[in-house]
């Protein structure tokens, strides 16, 4: 083992010098753009003797190691005696309002700058200065410390010792992880048809630092076909780390199971699965007993107890929700925050899209080390809409009024909210119909900024009420998106149900995705529905030169019976008239061969209308319906129906949690009815998305409505055949499916039969079920 290491001062300080509480009693820090502006402003105002953005490096021989430390100093004055190093920090409140743990980190960074400078020039002492600029009033607060070589050694050498201990742990683990990845064998007896082709393409993409779109039909085994070659590429040192991104819990669980199967073959990498904060954080799931001051006890002294918990989990290697909970309970730290602290040291991170792409949620550690990371993006078709949402923000007058009531004991805060409330009222006063502007409203931007300014000031060290905390996040998102507002944004003002709303709507996030993708070592986007691939390359912001792969289904066409009912029109204006026909189609499907079936609808209103009538007309057929609930227990009850063979007719939503990323194996699902072509609901925002596509020279209606709709259709239909032994049927209930546009997007597996009349469905189904 080579006893030399290079590390940035920022990374070392974050790892070895963090102490105290996680609690932030003041406002969050400025946005990146605000911080950059503050730095540039002070650097421009520097004296002639001060140098800006000075690269500083120094090598220390310490306990048998050669440690190279590096960083970039904001301002350096070498004319002074002793020399002066100035670190600039921007904030949104007076510096004495900042948490002590944050101030201590600021000073620790400066101490190491001074430590390096003294080591390079053999000086006896140095002057260190922290300049805090409060962006709310542009006030500048400075604090100076003159430290000797001995004083800096007393602080820095224990921190170096802690860093080295952790570095040795990580280095030893890394060697074992690479060796195990290099010798790893495929965890199953053989590759499925198409699986080897997909795995080969993924490996080559990572090896060549490329970009790949892979459309892999249901049944190929996309999860293992991407993770296995990515881990093999890690073993060959083509990439250092892997991020497996997915939009749904089921996707994270599938990835976790794939990693477990690889561990049985000797894999020894570290992995963590990041769950939503609502699931892990005790404060979010209601299991936290707060202190009298309103603080979560698991955040008090968090950084003091973090090292032991972190080391324990890294040695464990496979870190799922149960492992996080156990370690968090043992060391009395917040499990959600513990998971985030593990991310920089994990070989594999399984998480939601937002940890990489959302400007407010994405992890700093990911951005800083992106060039060493391979992205595997599961169900990549979902990223198009998700990215638009990540770069959008909205405000509600009702929420603002609620915040005013909650803050009645904080008069300054309530006053700011009232000003924002008036600004929203003025802007939306004439929006009886949704109105659209190209620019964001300046008056509201100013009002939001003033609210954010006041948030940290009147609390006097206490925590925010949970409701105000959520409102603050809403305001902060609005402020950040307002800064990022660009040519693909529009402001939509509307009045609905006695509420007034303003939305900064992102119509096209491809430029944001392109920027993000460009920083990563390699990117693999995969899904069963990425056709036409050029459309998804454009929508995902992937660059010219992206490789495309389209694989055939591993299943036989005689496993699936696929029928178009050509005498039904499910367009909005015709829905009421066509409901009797639809009910007859559903009944025929069930009567021919009773079992579990799912009927997918484009909207809840349509679903509920048909569901109620069907129950009245056919009370002997067991039914269940998806509701708008997000309650995991209620969802689990619905999902449990389709875990084994049964005889229930389920009514669900196209594009919902039961139509994508869910495996219904064997006779747990005999078939599906897809009602309509999956068009998303037409509203002002989607019409603007259509126009945005048209301004790019594309067919706006196809890109905004038809392609996303057909993706939902294909995803729902893909639930039926999940293994080599499955047989089932898909009914496409809409005459539009006969159009060439839709036909060309249908998989080769589908041997379509177009029925002129729905009465022909029964004999067609009987023939299918009689066949072998």
XYZ file of C-alpha atoms in Angstrom, residues 62-331:
270
model
C 2.951 12.743 9.122
C 2.995 9.383 10.960
C 4.638 7.588 8.056
C 2.350 9.181 5.458
C 2.878 11.821 2.812
C -0.239 13.987 2.815
C -0.818 16.551 0.075
C -3.327 19.221 1.101
C -4.792 21.664 -1.394
C -7.328 24.435 -1.646
C -8.053 27.844 -3.073
C -7.727 30.921 -0.876
C -10.261 33.725 -1.424
C -7.777 36.510 -0.627
C -4.073 36.426 0.298
C -1.942 39.368 1.457
C 1.753 38.437 1.550
C 2.931 42.018 2.015
C 1.610 42.165 5.568
C 3.680 40.807 8.382
C 2.618 38.236 9.297
C 0.878 37.351 6.012
C -2.931 37.424 6.016
C -5.377 34.866 4.602
C -8.974 35.975 4.172
C -11.892 33.571 3.768
C -15.189 35.035 2.501
C -18.472 33.492 3.643
C -21.879 34.777 2.572
C -24.932 34.378 4.796
C -28.558 35.463 5.060
C -28.408 36.660 8.656
C -25.998 38.211 11.123
C -23.004 35.880 11.618
C -23.760 35.500 15.323
C -27.082 33.905 14.315
C -25.299 31.090 12.483
C -25.014 27.730 14.275
C -21.790 27.326 16.200
C -21.037 24.089 14.329
C -21.111 25.997 11.040
C -18.876 28.806 12.316
C -16.430 26.217 13.666
C -16.171 24.608 10.225
C -15.447 27.999 8.671
C -12.567 28.535 11.084
C -11.289 24.984 10.652
C -10.948 25.588 6.931
C -8.990 28.782 7.581
C -6.767 27.031 10.131
C -5.726 24.496 7.522
C -5.026 27.234 4.975
C -2.777 28.852 7.561
C -1.208 25.484 8.407
C -0.284 24.962 4.755
C 1.072 28.506 4.340
C 3.299 28.236 7.393
C 4.560 24.856 6.249
C 5.487 26.215 2.811
C 7.293 29.345 3.984
C 8.587 28.293 7.413
C 6.850 31.234 9.074
C 6.299 31.476 12.834
C 2.762 32.936 12.713
C -0.027 34.016 10.366
C -3.098 36.256 10.455
C -6.403 34.558 9.593
C -9.519 36.588 8.830
C -13.118 35.511 8.295
C -15.247 37.993 6.343
C -18.974 37.320 6.640
C -21.139 39.278 4.212
C -24.820 39.403 5.116
C -26.623 39.429 1.780
C -29.787 40.842 3.308
C -28.248 44.214 4.132
C -24.800 43.885 2.480
C -23.159 44.397 5.866
C -19.681 42.995 6.406
C -18.511 41.483 9.696
C -14.854 40.529 10.088
C -13.096 38.477 12.716
C -9.304 38.169 12.918
C -7.078 35.664 14.678
C -3.301 35.634 14.807
C -2.031 32.117 15.340
C 1.409 30.636 15.846
C 2.777 27.521 14.200
C 2.367 25.625 17.465
C -1.288 26.650 17.835
C -2.102 25.538 14.319
C -0.287 22.238 14.837
C -2.321 21.571 17.986
C -5.540 21.952 15.982
C -4.557 20.415 12.651
C -2.520 17.361 13.619
C -5.354 15.581 15.527
C -7.627 16.287 12.565
C -5.025 14.792 10.209
C -4.786 11.744 12.460
C -8.585 11.259 12.317
C -8.497 11.661 8.566
C -5.733 9.080 8.149
C -7.557 6.500 10.263
C -10.627 6.880 8.105
C -8.599 6.984 4.902
C -6.936 3.648 5.723
C -10.352 2.118 6.408
C -11.684 3.353 3.056
C -8.544 2.404 1.129
C -8.536 -1.147 2.472
C -12.211 -1.479 1.679
C -11.658 -0.054 -1.802
C -8.976 -2.598 -2.631
C -11.252 -5.432 -1.534
C -14.195 -3.960 -3.454
C -12.233 -3.637 -6.710
C -10.806 -7.157 -6.443
C -14.226 -8.646 -5.735
C -15.785 -6.706 -8.626
C -13.038 -7.811 -10.998
C -13.550 -11.513 -10.219
C -17.360 -11.274 -10.029
C -19.378 -13.772 -12.064
C -22.962 -13.466 -13.271
C -25.282 -14.555 -10.440
C -27.500 -16.780 -12.592
C -26.834 -19.943 -14.578
C -27.069 -18.153 -17.907
C -28.022 -14.861 -19.517
C -31.587 -14.410 -20.716
C -32.072 -13.601 -24.405
C -30.956 -9.998 -24.921
C -29.391 -9.735 -21.478
C -25.808 -10.264 -22.626
C -26.235 -7.652 -25.405
C -27.501 -5.103 -22.913
C -24.752 -5.837 -20.389
C -22.073 -5.578 -23.083
C -23.391 -2.203 -24.273
C -23.473 -0.856 -20.713
C -19.901 -2.009 -19.998
C -18.588 -0.439 -23.203
C -20.425 2.816 -22.519
C -18.782 3.100 -19.090
C -15.373 2.041 -20.423
C -15.556 4.669 -23.166
C -17.011 7.389 -20.894
C -20.028 7.581 -23.161
C -23.783 8.075 -23.152
C -26.260 5.267 -23.914
C -30.027 4.948 -24.402
C -31.086 1.327 -24.034
C -34.674 0.277 -24.700
C -34.981 -3.146 -23.121
C -38.420 -4.785 -23.119
C -39.993 -6.373 -20.078
C -38.419 -9.677 -19.120
C -34.811 -8.999 -20.096
C -33.893 -8.162 -16.514
C -32.777 -4.561 -16.865
C -31.670 -4.104 -13.254
C -29.078 -6.878 -13.179
C -28.169 -6.202 -16.830
C -27.002 -2.706 -15.886
C -25.657 -3.209 -12.368
C -23.557 -6.278 -13.173
C -21.584 -4.698 -16.071
C -21.266 -1.399 -14.183
C -19.723 -3.202 -11.210
C -17.438 -5.159 -13.563
C -16.381 -1.816 -15.072
C -15.609 -0.618 -11.548
C -13.443 -3.710 -11.083
C -11.520 -2.730 -14.215
C -11.194 0.845 -12.795
C -13.199 2.375 -15.662
C -15.320 4.174 -13.046
C -14.959 4.747 -9.323
C -18.582 4.942 -8.229
C -22.076 4.061 -9.421
C -25.340 5.915 -8.833
C -28.440 3.875 -9.642
C -31.332 6.332 -10.043
C -34.976 5.351 -10.071
C -38.316 7.112 -9.730
C -40.143 4.584 -7.551
C -39.675 2.558 -4.362
C -40.113 -0.647 -6.347
C -37.113 0.298 -8.500
C -34.900 0.876 -5.461
C -35.976 -2.429 -3.950
C -35.242 -4.274 -7.203
C -31.752 -2.750 -7.333
C -31.133 -3.660 -3.692
C -32.174 -7.259 -4.367
C -29.858 -7.406 -7.376
C -26.937 -6.260 -5.231
C -27.770 -8.955 -2.653
C -27.654 -11.622 -5.356
C -24.237 -10.350 -6.430
C -23.000 -10.433 -2.836
C -23.795 -14.145 -2.757
C -21.221 -14.434 -5.575
C -18.544 -12.733 -3.492
C -19.101 -9.054 -4.239
C -17.719 -6.838 -1.462
C -18.661 -3.293 -2.440
C -20.353 -0.797 -0.136
C -23.857 0.334 -1.044
C -26.548 2.505 0.492
C -30.186 2.915 -0.404
C -31.518 6.440 0.156
C -35.196 6.495 1.063
C -37.422 9.561 1.248
C -37.020 11.737 4.329
C -40.657 11.053 5.277
C -39.827 7.367 5.621
C -36.519 7.581 7.500
C -36.452 10.805 9.517
C -38.153 10.442 12.889
C -39.261 14.071 12.777
C -40.989 13.490 9.434
C -42.685 10.206 10.293
C -43.987 11.377 13.677
C -41.833 9.179 15.937
C -39.619 11.942 17.342
C -39.914 13.155 20.947
C -38.579 16.688 20.743
C -36.851 18.574 23.535
C -38.585 21.397 25.394
C -36.888 23.830 22.991
C -38.364 22.006 20.019
C -35.177 20.291 18.841
C -34.840 16.700 17.697
C -32.497 14.942 20.167
C -31.001 12.891 17.323
C -29.574 16.083 15.805
C -28.042 17.439 19.023
C -24.394 16.386 19.129
C -24.967 14.643 15.782
C -21.463 15.265 14.421
C -19.848 14.106 17.661
C -21.515 10.677 17.361
C -21.376 10.434 13.567
C -17.842 8.949 13.140
C -18.592 5.768 15.100
C -21.904 5.175 13.288
C -20.320 5.880 9.909
C -17.414 3.496 10.490
C -19.734 0.730 11.672
C -21.891 0.933 8.558
C -18.966 1.147 6.134
C -17.622 -2.086 7.604
C -21.092 -3.614 7.225
C -21.026 -2.666 3.499
C -24.661 -3.460 2.585
C -26.685 -0.598 4.040
C -30.439 -0.874 3.641
C -33.209 0.792 5.644
C -33.036 -1.763 8.460
C -29.277 -1.351 8.824
C -29.616 2.447 8.925
C -32.326 2.276 11.573
C -30.290 -0.094 13.733
C -27.107 2.009 13.578
C -29.018 5.252 14.083
C -30.722 3.849 17.170
C -27.460 2.503 18.606
C -25.568 5.789 18.139
